[in-house]
Amino acid sequence: MENSSSPSNIVSNTIVEAPNPGACVEVYLDLLFRTDMFLADKPEYFYDTKVWFGEPSLIQLIIYHDRENSPENVN
C-alpha cells in the first residue's frame, strides 16, 4: 500500500533483504553500482538509500524523478 504523504516523484521504492550485516555490505555496494550504471545517462533521476543492519539486514532504494521536487525541497 502506498503512503499518501509520499512525494509524487517516486519512480521506484524497493527493499532488498540480506541474511546478515556482512552480506548486506556486499549487496549494498552491488546495488549502488547497478543503480549508478542504470541512471548514468538519466540526469533527471536520482536515488536515496537507507540501510538497517541486523539479521536479516534491509536496504531500501528509492528512485526519484525531478530533483526540484525531491523530499528535501518540498515544504
Short mmCIF file of N, CA and C in Angstrom, two decimals:
data_model
loop_
_atom_site.label_atom_id
_atom_site.label_comp_id
_atom_site.label_asym_id
_atom_site.label_seq_id
_atom_site.Cartn_x
_atom_site.Cartn_y
_atom_site.Cartn_z
N MET A 1 0.84 -1.16 0.00
CA MET A 1 0.00 0.00 0.00
C MET A 1 0.88 1.23 0.00
N GLU A 2 0.55 2.20 -0.81
CA GLU A 2 1.37 3.40 -0.96
C GLU A 2 1.01 4.42 0.10
N ASN A 3 1.99 5.07 0.65
CA ASN A 3 1.79 6.10 1.65
C ASN A 3 1.29 7.37 0.96
N SER A 4 0.14 7.89 1.39
CA SER A 4 -0.45 9.06 0.73
C SER A 4 0.37 10.32 0.93
N SER A 5 1.26 10.35 1.92
CA SER A 5 2.08 11.54 2.14
C SER A 5 3.41 11.47 1.40
N SER A 6 3.65 10.41 0.64
CA SER A 6 4.91 10.29 -0.08
C SER A 6 4.91 11.20 -1.29
N PRO A 7 6.09 11.70 -1.68
CA PRO A 7 6.16 12.58 -2.84
C PRO A 7 5.75 11.86 -4.11
N SER A 8 5.13 12.61 -5.00
CA SER A 8 4.62 12.00 -6.24
C SER A 8 5.72 11.71 -7.25
N ASN A 9 6.94 12.14 -6.98
CA ASN A 9 8.01 11.92 -7.94
C ASN A 9 8.79 10.63 -7.67
N ILE A 10 8.28 9.74 -6.82
CA ILE A 10 8.92 8.44 -6.58
C ILE A 10 8.61 7.53 -7.76
N VAL A 11 9.66 7.03 -8.40
CA VAL A 11 9.52 6.13 -9.53
C VAL A 11 9.57 4.68 -9.05
N SER A 12 10.42 4.42 -8.07
CA SER A 12 10.60 3.06 -7.56
C SER A 12 10.97 3.12 -6.09
N ASN A 13 10.36 2.22 -5.31
CA ASN A 13 10.68 2.11 -3.89
C ASN A 13 10.87 0.62 -3.62
N THR A 14 12.12 0.20 -3.52
CA THR A 14 12.45 -1.22 -3.43
C THR A 14 13.16 -1.51 -2.11
N ILE A 15 12.81 -2.64 -1.51
CA ILE A 15 13.51 -3.10 -0.31
C ILE A 15 14.15 -4.44 -0.63
N VAL A 16 15.46 -4.53 -0.37
CA VAL A 16 16.23 -5.75 -0.62
C VAL A 16 16.66 -6.30 0.72
N GLU A 17 16.59 -7.61 0.87
CA GLU A 17 16.95 -8.27 2.12
C GLU A 17 18.28 -9.01 1.95
N ALA A 18 19.13 -8.89 2.95
CA ALA A 18 20.39 -9.64 3.01
C ALA A 18 20.37 -10.44 4.32
N PRO A 19 20.96 -11.63 4.33
CA PRO A 19 20.86 -12.50 5.51
C PRO A 19 21.56 -11.99 6.76
N ASN A 20 22.59 -11.16 6.59
CA ASN A 20 23.33 -10.67 7.75
C ASN A 20 24.07 -9.39 7.38
N PRO A 21 24.62 -8.65 8.36
CA PRO A 21 25.29 -7.39 8.07
C PRO A 21 26.45 -7.50 7.08
N GLY A 22 27.23 -8.58 7.14
CA GLY A 22 28.35 -8.74 6.21
C GLY A 22 27.87 -8.85 4.77
N ALA A 23 26.86 -9.65 4.56
CA ALA A 23 26.29 -9.80 3.21
C ALA A 23 25.61 -8.51 2.79
N CYS A 24 25.08 -7.77 3.74
CA CYS A 24 24.39 -6.52 3.42
C CYS A 24 25.33 -5.52 2.75
N VAL A 25 26.55 -5.45 3.24
CA VAL A 25 27.53 -4.52 2.65
C VAL A 25 27.79 -4.89 1.19
N GLU A 26 27.96 -6.16 0.91
CA GLU A 26 28.19 -6.60 -0.47
C GLU A 26 26.99 -6.31 -1.36
N VAL A 27 25.80 -6.61 -0.86
CA VAL A 27 24.57 -6.36 -1.63
C VAL A 27 24.40 -4.86 -1.86
N TYR A 28 24.66 -4.06 -0.83
CA TYR A 28 24.52 -2.60 -0.92
C TYR A 28 25.45 -2.02 -1.99
N LEU A 29 26.71 -2.43 -1.97
CA LEU A 29 27.66 -1.92 -2.95
C LEU A 29 27.28 -2.34 -4.37
N ASP A 30 26.82 -3.58 -4.54
CA ASP A 30 26.38 -4.05 -5.85
C ASP A 30 25.16 -3.26 -6.31
N LEU A 31 24.23 -3.03 -5.41
CA LEU A 31 23.02 -2.27 -5.74
C LEU A 31 23.36 -0.84 -6.16
N LEU A 32 24.27 -0.20 -5.44
CA LEU A 32 24.69 1.16 -5.80
C LEU A 32 25.36 1.19 -7.17
N PHE A 33 26.24 0.23 -7.42
CA PHE A 33 26.93 0.16 -8.71
C PHE A 33 25.91 0.01 -9.85
N ARG A 34 24.99 -0.93 -9.71
CA ARG A 34 24.00 -1.17 -10.76
C ARG A 34 23.08 0.03 -10.95
N THR A 35 22.70 0.68 -9.85
CA THR A 35 21.83 1.85 -9.95
C THR A 35 22.56 3.00 -10.62
N ASP A 36 23.80 3.24 -10.25
CA ASP A 36 24.60 4.29 -10.90
C ASP A 36 24.73 4.04 -12.40
N MET A 37 24.99 2.80 -12.77
CA MET A 37 25.12 2.46 -14.20
C MET A 37 23.79 2.68 -14.92
N PHE A 38 22.69 2.28 -14.32
CA PHE A 38 21.38 2.41 -14.93
C PHE A 38 20.97 3.87 -15.11
N LEU A 39 21.32 4.71 -14.13
CA LEU A 39 20.91 6.11 -14.17
C LEU A 39 21.97 7.04 -14.77
N ALA A 40 23.06 6.49 -15.26
CA ALA A 40 24.18 7.30 -15.74
C ALA A 40 23.77 8.31 -16.81
N ASP A 41 22.91 7.94 -17.72
CA ASP A 41 22.51 8.86 -18.79
C ASP A 41 21.11 9.44 -18.54
N LYS A 42 20.68 9.45 -17.30
CA LYS A 42 19.37 9.97 -16.93
C LYS A 42 19.52 10.99 -15.80
N PRO A 43 20.03 12.19 -16.09
CA PRO A 43 20.30 13.15 -15.02
C PRO A 43 19.05 13.65 -14.29
N GLU A 44 17.88 13.44 -14.87
CA GLU A 44 16.65 13.88 -14.21
C GLU A 44 16.21 12.93 -13.09
N TYR A 45 16.91 11.78 -12.98
CA TYR A 45 16.61 10.81 -11.94
C TYR A 45 17.72 10.82 -10.89
N PHE A 46 17.35 10.53 -9.66
CA PHE A 46 18.34 10.40 -8.58
C PHE A 46 17.78 9.42 -7.57
N TYR A 47 18.60 9.00 -6.62
CA TYR A 47 18.15 7.99 -5.67
C TYR A 47 18.63 8.28 -4.27
N ASP A 48 17.98 7.62 -3.33
CA ASP A 48 18.34 7.70 -1.92
C ASP A 48 18.30 6.28 -1.37
N THR A 49 19.11 6.00 -0.38
CA THR A 49 19.11 4.67 0.22
C THR A 49 19.04 4.78 1.74
N LYS A 50 18.52 3.73 2.34
CA LYS A 50 18.52 3.58 3.79
C LYS A 50 18.90 2.13 4.07
N VAL A 51 19.66 1.92 5.14
CA VAL A 51 20.11 0.56 5.48
C VAL A 51 19.79 0.29 6.95
N TRP A 52 19.25 -0.90 7.19
CA TRP A 52 19.00 -1.39 8.54
C TRP A 52 19.82 -2.65 8.71
N PHE A 53 20.81 -2.62 9.61
CA PHE A 53 21.65 -3.79 9.86
C PHE A 53 21.02 -4.67 10.92
N GLY A 54 21.08 -5.94 10.69
CA GLY A 54 20.53 -6.92 11.63
C GLY A 54 20.52 -8.27 10.94
N GLU A 55 19.71 -9.16 11.44
CA GLU A 55 19.59 -10.47 10.81
C GLU A 55 18.11 -10.76 10.63
N PRO A 56 17.52 -10.49 9.48
CA PRO A 56 18.17 -10.06 8.24
C PRO A 56 18.40 -8.55 8.23
N SER A 57 19.29 -8.11 7.33
CA SER A 57 19.52 -6.70 7.09
C SER A 57 18.65 -6.28 5.91
N LEU A 58 18.25 -5.00 5.91
CA LEU A 58 17.40 -4.49 4.85
C LEU A 58 18.02 -3.26 4.21
N ILE A 59 17.85 -3.16 2.90
CA ILE A 59 18.32 -1.99 2.15
C ILE A 59 17.11 -1.44 1.41
N GLN A 60 16.84 -0.16 1.58
CA GLN A 60 15.75 0.48 0.84
C GLN A 60 16.37 1.39 -0.20
N LEU A 61 15.94 1.24 -1.44
CA LEU A 61 16.39 2.08 -2.55
C LEU A 61 15.18 2.79 -3.12
N ILE A 62 15.20 4.12 -3.08
CA ILE A 62 14.11 4.92 -3.64
C ILE A 62 14.67 5.71 -4.81
N ILE A 63 14.06 5.56 -5.98
CA ILE A 63 14.47 6.31 -7.17
C ILE A 63 13.43 7.39 -7.40
N TYR A 64 13.92 8.61 -7.56
CA TYR A 64 13.06 9.77 -7.78
C TYR A 64 13.26 10.32 -9.19
N HIS A 65 12.24 10.99 -9.67
CA HIS A 65 12.32 11.74 -10.92
C HIS A 65 12.08 13.20 -10.57
N ASP A 66 12.83 14.09 -11.16
CA ASP A 66 12.65 15.54 -10.96
C ASP A 66 13.20 16.00 -9.62
N ARG A 67 14.48 16.30 -9.63
CA ARG A 67 15.19 16.71 -8.41
C ARG A 67 14.56 17.95 -7.76
N GLU A 68 13.96 18.83 -8.53
CA GLU A 68 13.36 20.04 -7.99
C GLU A 68 12.26 19.73 -6.97
N ASN A 69 11.59 18.60 -7.12
CA ASN A 69 10.51 18.24 -6.21
C ASN A 69 10.92 17.10 -5.28
N SER A 70 12.20 17.01 -4.97
CA SER A 70 12.67 15.96 -4.08
C SER A 70 12.15 16.24 -2.66
N PRO A 71 12.12 15.23 -1.79
CA PRO A 71 11.63 15.43 -0.42
C PRO A 71 12.36 16.55 0.32
N GLU A 72 13.64 16.75 0.02
CA GLU A 72 14.40 17.80 0.69
C GLU A 72 13.95 19.19 0.26
N ASN A 73 13.39 19.32 -0.95
CA ASN A 73 12.99 20.61 -1.49
C ASN A 73 11.51 20.90 -1.34
N VAL A 74 10.75 19.95 -0.83
CA VAL A 74 9.30 20.14 -0.68
C VAL A 74 9.03 20.63 0.72
N ASN A 75 8.30 21.69 0.86
CA ASN A 75 7.82 22.28 2.14
C ASN A 75 7.41 23.68 1.90
#
